[in-house]
Coordinates of N, CA, C and O in Angstrom, one line a residue:
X1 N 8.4 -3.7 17.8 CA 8.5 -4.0 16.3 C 9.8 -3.4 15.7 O 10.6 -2.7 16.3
X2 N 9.9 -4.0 14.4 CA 11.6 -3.7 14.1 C 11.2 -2.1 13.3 O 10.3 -1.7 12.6
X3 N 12.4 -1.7 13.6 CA 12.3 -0.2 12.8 C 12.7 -0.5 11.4 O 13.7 -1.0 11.0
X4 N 11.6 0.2 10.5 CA 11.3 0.0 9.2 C 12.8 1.3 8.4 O 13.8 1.9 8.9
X5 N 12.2 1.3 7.1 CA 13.1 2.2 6.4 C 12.2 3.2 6.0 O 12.3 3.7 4.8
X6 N 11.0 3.9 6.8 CA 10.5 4.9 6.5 C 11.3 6.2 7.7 O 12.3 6.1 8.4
X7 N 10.2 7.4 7.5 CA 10.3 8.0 8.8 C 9.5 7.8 9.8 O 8.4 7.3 9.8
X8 N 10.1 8.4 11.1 CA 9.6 8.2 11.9 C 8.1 8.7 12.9 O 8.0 9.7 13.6
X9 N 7.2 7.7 12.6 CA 5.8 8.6 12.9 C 5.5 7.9 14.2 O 6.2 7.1 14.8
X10 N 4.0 8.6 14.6 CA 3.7 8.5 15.8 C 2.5 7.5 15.7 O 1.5 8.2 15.4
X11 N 2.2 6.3 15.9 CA 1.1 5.2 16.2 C 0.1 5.4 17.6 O 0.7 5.7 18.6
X12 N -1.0 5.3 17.6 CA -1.9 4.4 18.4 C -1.7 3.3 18.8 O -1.5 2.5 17.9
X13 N -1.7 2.8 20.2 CA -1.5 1.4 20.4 C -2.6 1.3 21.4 O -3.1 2.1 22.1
X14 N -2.8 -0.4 21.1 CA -3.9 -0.8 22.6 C -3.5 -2.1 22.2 O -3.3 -2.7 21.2
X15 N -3.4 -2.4 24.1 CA -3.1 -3.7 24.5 C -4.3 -4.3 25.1 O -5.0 -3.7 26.0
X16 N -4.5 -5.3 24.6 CA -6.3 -6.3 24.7 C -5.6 -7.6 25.0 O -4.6 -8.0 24.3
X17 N -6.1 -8.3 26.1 CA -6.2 -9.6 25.8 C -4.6 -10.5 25.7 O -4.3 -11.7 25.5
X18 N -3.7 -9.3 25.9 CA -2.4 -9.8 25.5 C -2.3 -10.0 24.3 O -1.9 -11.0 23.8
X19 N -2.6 -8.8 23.6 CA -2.4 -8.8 21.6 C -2.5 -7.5 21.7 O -3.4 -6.8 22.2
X20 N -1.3 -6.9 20.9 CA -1.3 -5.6 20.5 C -1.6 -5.2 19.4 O -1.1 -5.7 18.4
X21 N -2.5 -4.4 19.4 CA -2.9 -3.5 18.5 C -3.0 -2.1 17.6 O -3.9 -1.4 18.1
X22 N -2.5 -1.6 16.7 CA -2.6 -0.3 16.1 C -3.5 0.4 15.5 O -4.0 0.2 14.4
X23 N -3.7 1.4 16.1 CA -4.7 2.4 15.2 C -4.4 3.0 14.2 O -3.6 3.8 14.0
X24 N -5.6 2.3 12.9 CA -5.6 2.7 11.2 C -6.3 3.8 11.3 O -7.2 4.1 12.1
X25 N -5.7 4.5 10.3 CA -6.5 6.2 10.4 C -7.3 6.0 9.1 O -8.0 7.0 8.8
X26 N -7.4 5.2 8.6 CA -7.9 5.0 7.0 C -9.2 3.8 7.7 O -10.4 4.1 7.6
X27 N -8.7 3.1 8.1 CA -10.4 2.1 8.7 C -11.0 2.5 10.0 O -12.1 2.0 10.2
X28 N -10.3 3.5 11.1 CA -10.8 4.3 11.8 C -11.2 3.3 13.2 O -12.1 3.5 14.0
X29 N -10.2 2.1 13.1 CA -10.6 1.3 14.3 C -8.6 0.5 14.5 O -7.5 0.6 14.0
X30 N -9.1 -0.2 15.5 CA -7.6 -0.8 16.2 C -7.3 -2.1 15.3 O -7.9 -3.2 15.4
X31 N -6.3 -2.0 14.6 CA -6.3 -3.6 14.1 C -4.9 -4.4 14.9 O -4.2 -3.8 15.6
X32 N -4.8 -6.1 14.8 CA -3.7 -6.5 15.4 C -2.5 -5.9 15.0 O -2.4 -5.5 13.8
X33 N -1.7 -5.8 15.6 CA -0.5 -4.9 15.1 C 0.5 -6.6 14.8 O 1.1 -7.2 15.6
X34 N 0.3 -7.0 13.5 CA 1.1 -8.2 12.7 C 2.7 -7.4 12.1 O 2.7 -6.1 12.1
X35 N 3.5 -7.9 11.8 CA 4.4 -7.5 11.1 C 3.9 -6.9 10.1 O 4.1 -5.6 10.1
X36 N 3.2 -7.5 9.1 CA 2.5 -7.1 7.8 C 1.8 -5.8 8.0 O 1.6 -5.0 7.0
X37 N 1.3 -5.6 9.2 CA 0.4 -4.7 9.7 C 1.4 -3.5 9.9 O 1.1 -2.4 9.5
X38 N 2.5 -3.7 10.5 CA 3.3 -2.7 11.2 C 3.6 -2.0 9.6 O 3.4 -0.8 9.4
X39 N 4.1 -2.9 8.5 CA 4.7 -1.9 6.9 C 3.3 -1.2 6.9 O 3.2 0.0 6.8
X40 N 2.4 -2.0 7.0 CA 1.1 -1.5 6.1 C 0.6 0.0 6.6 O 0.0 0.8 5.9
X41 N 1.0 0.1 8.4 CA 0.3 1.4 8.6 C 1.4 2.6 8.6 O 1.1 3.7 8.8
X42 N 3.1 2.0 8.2 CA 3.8 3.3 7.7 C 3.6 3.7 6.4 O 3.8 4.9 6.1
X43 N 3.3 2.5 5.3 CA 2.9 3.2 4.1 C 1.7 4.2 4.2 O 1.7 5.4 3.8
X44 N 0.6 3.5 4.8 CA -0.7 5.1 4.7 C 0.0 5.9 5.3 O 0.3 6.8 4.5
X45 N 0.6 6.1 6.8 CA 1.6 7.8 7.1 C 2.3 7.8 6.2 O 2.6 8.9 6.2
X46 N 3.2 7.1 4.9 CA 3.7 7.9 4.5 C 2.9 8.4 3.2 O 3.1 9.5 2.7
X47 N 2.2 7.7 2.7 CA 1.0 8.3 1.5 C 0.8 9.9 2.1 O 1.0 11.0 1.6
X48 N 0.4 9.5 3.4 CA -0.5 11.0 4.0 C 0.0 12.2 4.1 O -0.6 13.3 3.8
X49 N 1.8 11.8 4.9 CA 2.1 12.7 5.2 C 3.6 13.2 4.4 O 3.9 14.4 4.3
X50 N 4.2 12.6 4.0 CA 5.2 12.8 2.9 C 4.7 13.1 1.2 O 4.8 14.1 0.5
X51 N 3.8 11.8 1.0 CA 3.6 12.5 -0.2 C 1.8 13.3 -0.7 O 1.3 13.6 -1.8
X52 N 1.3 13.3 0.3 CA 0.6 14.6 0.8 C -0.9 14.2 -0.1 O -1.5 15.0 -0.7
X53 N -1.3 12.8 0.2 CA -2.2 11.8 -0.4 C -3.6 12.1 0.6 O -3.8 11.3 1.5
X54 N -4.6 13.0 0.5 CA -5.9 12.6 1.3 C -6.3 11.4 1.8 O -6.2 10.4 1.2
X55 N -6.9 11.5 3.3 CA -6.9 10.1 3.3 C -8.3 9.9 3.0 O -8.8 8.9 3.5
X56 N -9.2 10.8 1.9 CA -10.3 9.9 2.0 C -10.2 9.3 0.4 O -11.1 8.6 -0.1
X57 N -8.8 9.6 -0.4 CA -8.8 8.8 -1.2 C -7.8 7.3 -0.8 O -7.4 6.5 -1.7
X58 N -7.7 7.2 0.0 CA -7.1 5.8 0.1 C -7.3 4.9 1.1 O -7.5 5.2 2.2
X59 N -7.3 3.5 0.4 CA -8.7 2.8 0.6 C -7.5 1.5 1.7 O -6.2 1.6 1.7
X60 N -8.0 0.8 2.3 CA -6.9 -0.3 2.9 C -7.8 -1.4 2.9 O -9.0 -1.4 3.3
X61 N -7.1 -2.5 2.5 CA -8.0 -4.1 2.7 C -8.7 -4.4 2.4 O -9.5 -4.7 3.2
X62 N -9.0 -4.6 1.2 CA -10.6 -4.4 0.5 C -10.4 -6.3 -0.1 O -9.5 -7.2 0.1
X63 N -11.3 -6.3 -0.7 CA -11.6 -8.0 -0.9 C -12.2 -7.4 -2.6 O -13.0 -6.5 -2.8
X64 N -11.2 -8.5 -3.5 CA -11.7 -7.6 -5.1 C -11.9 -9.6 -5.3 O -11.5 -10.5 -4.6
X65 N -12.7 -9.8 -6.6 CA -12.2 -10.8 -7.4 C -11.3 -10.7 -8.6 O -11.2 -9.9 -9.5
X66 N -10.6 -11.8 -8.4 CA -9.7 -11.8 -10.3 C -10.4 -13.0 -10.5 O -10.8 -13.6 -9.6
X67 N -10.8 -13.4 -12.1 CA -10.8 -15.0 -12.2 C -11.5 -15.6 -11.5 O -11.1 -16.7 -11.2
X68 N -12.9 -15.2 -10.8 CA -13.3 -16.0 -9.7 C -13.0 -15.7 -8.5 O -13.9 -15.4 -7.6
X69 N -11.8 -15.7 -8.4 CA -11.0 -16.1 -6.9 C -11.0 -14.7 -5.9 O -10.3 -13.8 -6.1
X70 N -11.8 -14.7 -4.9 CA -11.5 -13.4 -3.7 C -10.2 -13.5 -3.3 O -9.4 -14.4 -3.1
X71 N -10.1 -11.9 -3.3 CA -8.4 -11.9 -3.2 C -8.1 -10.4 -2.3 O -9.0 -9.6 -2.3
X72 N -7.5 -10.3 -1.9 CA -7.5 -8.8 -0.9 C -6.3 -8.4 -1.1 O -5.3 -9.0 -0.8
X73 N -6.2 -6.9 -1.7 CA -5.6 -5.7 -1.7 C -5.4 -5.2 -0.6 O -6.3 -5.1 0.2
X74 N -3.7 -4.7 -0.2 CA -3.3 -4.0 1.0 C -3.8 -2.6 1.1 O -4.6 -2.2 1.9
X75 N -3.4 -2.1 0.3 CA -3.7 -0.5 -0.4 C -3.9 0.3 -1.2 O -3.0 0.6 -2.0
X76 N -4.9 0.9 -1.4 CA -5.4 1.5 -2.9 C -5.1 3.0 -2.7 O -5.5 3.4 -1.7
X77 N -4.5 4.0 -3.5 CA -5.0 5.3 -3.6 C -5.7 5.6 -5.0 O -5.3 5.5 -6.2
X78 N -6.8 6.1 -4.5 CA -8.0 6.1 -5.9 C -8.0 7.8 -6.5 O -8.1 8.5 -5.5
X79 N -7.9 8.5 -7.6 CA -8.3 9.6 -7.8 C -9.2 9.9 -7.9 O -10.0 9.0 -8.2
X80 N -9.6 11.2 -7.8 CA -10.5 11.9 -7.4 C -11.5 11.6 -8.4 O -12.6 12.2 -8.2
X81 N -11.4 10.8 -9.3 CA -12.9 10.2 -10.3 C -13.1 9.1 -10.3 O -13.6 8.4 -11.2
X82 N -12.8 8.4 -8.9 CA -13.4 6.7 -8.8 C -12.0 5.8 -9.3 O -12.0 4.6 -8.9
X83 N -11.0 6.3 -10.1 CA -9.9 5.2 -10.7 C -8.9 5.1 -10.0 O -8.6 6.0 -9.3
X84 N -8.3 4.2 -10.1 CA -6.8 4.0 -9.5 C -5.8 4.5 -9.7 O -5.3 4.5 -10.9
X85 N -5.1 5.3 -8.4 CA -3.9 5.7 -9.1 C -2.6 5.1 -8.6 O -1.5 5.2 -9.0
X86 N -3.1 4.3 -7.7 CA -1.8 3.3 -7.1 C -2.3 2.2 -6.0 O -3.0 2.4 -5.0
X87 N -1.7 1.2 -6.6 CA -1.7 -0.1 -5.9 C -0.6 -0.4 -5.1 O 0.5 -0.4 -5.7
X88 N -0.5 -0.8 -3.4 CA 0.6 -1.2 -3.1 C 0.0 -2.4 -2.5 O -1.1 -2.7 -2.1
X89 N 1.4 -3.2 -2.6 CA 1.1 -4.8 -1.8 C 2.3 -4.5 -0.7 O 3.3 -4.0 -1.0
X90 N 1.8 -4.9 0.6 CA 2.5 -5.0 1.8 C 3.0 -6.5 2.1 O 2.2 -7.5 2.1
X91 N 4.4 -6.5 2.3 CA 4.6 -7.5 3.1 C 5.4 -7.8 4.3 O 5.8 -6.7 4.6
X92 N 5.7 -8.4 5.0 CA 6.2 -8.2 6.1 C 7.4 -8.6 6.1 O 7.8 -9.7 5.6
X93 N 8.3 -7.5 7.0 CA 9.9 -7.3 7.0 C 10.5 -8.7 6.5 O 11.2 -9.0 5.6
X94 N 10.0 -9.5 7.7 CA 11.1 -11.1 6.8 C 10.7 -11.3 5.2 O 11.5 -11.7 4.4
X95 N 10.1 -11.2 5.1 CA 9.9 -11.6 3.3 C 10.5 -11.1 2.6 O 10.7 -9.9 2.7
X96 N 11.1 -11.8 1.8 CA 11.8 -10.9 0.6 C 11.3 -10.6 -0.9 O 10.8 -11.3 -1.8
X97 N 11.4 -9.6 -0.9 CA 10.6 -9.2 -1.9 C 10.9 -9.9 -3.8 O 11.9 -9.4 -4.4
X98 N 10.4 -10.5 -4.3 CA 10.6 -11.7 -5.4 C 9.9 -11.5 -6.4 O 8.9 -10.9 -6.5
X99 N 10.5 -12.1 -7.3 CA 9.3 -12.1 -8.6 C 8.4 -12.6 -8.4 O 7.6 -11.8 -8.9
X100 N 7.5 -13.8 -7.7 CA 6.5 -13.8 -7.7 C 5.6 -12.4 -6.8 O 4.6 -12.1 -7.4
X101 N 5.9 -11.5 -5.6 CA 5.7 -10.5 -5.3 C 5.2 -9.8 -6.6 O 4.0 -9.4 -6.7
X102 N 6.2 -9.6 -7.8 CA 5.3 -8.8 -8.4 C 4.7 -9.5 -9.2 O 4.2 -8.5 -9.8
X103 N 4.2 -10.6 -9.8 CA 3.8 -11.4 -10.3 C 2.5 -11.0 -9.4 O 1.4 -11.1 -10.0
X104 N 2.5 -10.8 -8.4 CA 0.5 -10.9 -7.7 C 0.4 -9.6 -8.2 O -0.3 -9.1 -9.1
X105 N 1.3 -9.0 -7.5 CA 0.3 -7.3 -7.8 C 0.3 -7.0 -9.5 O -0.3 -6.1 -9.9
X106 N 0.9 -7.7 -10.2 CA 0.7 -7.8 -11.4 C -0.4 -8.2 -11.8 O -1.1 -7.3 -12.3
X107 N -0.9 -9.2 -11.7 CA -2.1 -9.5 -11.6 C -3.5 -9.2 -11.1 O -4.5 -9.5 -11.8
X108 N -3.4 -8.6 -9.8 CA -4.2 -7.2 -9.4 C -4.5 -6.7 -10.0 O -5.7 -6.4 -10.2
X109 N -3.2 -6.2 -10.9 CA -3.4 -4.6 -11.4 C -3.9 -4.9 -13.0 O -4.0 -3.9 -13.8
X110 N -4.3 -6.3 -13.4 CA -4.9 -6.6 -14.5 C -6.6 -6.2 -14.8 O -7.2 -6.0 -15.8
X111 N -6.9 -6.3 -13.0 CA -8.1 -5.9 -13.0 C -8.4 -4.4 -12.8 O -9.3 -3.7 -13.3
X112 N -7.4 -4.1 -11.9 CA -7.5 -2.8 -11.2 C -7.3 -2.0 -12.1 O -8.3 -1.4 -12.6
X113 N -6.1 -1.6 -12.7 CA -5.3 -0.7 -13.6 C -5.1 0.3 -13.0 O -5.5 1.4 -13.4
X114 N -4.4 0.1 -11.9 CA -3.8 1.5 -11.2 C -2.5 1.9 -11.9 O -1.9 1.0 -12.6
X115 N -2.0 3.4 -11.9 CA -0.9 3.6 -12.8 C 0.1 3.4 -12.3 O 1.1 3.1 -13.0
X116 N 0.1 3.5 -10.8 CA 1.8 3.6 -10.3 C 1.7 2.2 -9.4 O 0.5 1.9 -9.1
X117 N 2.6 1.5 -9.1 CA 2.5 -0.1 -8.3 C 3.8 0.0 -7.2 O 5.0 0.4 -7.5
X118 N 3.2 -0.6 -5.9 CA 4.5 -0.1 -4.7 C 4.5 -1.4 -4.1 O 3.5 -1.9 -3.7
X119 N 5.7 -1.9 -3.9 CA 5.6 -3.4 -3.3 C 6.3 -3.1 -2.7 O 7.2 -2.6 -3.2
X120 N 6.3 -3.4 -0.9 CA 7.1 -2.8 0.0 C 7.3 -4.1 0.9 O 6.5 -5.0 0.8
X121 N 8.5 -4.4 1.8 CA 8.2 -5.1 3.1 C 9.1 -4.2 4.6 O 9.8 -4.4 5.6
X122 N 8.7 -3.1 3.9 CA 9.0 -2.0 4.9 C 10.5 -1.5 4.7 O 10.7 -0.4 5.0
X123 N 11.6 -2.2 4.3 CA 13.1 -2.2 4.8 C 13.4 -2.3 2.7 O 14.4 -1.7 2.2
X124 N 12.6 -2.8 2.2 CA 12.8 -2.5 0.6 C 11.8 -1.9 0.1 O 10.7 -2.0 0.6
X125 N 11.9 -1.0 -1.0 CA 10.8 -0.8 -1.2 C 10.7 -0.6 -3.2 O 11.4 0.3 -3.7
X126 N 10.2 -1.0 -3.6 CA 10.1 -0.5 -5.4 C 8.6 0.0 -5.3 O 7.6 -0.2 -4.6
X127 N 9.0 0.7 -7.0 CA 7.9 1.4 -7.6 C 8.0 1.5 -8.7 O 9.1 1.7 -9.3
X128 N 6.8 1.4 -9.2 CA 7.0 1.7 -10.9 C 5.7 2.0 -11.4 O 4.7 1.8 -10.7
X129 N 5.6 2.6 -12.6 CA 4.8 3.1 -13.7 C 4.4 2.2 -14.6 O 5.1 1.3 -15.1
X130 N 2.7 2.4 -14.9 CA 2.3 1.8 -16.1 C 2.3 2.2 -17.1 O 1.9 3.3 -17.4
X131 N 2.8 1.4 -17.8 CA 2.7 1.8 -19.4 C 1.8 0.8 -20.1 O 2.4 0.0 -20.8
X132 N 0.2 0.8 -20.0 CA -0.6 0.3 -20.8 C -0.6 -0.2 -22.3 O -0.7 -1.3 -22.7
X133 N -0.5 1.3 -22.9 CA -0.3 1.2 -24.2 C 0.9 0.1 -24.3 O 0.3 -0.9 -24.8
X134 N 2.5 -0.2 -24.0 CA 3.2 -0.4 -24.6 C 3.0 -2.5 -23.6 O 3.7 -3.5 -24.0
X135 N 2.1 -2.5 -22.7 CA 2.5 -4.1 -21.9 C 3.8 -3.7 -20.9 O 4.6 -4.5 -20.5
X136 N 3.8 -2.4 -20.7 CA 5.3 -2.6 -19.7 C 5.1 -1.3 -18.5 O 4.3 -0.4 -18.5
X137 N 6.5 -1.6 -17.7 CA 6.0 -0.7 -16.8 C 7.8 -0.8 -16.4 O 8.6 -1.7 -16.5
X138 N 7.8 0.8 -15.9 CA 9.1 1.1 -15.6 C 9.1 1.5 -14.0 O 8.2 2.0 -13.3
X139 N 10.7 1.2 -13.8 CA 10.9 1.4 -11.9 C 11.0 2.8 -11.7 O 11.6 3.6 -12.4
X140 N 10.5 2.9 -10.7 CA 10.8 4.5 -10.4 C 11.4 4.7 -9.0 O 11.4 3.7 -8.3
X141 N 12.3 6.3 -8.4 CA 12.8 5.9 -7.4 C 11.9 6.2 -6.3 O 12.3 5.8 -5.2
X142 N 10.6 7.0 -6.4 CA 9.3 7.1 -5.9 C 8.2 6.9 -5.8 O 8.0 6.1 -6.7
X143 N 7.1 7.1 -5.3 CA 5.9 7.4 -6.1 C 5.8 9.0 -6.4 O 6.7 9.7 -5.9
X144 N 4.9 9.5 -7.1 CA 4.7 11.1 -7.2 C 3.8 11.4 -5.9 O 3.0 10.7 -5.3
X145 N 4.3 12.6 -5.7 CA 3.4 13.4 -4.8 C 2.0 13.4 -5.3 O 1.5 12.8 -6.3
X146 N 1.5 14.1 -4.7 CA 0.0 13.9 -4.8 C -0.3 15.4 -5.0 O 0.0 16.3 -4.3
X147 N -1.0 15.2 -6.4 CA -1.4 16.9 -7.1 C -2.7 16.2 -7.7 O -2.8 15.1 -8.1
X148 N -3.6 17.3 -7.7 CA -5.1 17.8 -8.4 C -4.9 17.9 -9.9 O -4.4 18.8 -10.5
X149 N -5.6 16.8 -10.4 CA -5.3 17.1 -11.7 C -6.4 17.8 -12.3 O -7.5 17.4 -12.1
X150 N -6.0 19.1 -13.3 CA -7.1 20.0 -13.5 C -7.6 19.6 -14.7 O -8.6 20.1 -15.2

């Protein structure tokens, strides 16, 4: 797999059938190791271990509706009262990351209302803040670390 623009962590692998596969620490089983897959399991290490995110708050792959339509979320980190505190959408290294990119997780986040939003394809990465009150949301050059809010 191509080396991403994170750091460098350590994976799970199993080879089945001639299809490799990676171990998710968040779904606690082997999934196909896809490109999409390869961003998706350096963002949870780096939720976990850079910005120091529990993993039993953060959710991977989930199936939400908008409008009807089933639709599936890459990554959720939820605070510690059930809400959202960040949405990321994964995509894989060849894609480039585009206005329609945030145009979905925009949309997502109509339902969701997570505060912070991370759209990655591993080799780019943005982030930004909601600002509810005002309809807008600003880029940031991270997400925040992960602190207990008292």
């Amino acid at each position: 797999m191509l080396k991403l623009n994170f750091p460098n962590y350590t994976f799970r692998f199993k080879n089945s059938e001639n299809k490799v596969s990676i171990f998710d620490e968040i779904r606690k089983k082997f999934i196909i190791l896809t490109p999409e897959e390869w961003v998706r399991q350096h963002v949870v290490h780096y939720l976990m271990k850079e910005k120091k995110y529990p993993k039993s708050l953060i959710n991977v792959e989930k199936v939400l509706t908008i409008n009807k339509l089933r639709k599936r979320y890459d990554i959720v980190v939820f605070n510690p009262d059930g809400s959202i505190h960040i949405l990321v959408e994964c995509k894989a290294p060849e894609v480039k990351i585009s206005q329609a990119t945030f145009d979905q997780i925009a949309r997502y986040n109509m339902t969701m209302k997570a505060r912070f939003l991370n759209v990655t394809n591993g080799l780019s990465h943005y982030y930004c803040q909601m600002d509810f009150e005002n309809e807008k949301y600003e880029f940031l050059q991270s997400l925040p670390d992960y602190k207990i809010e008292l």
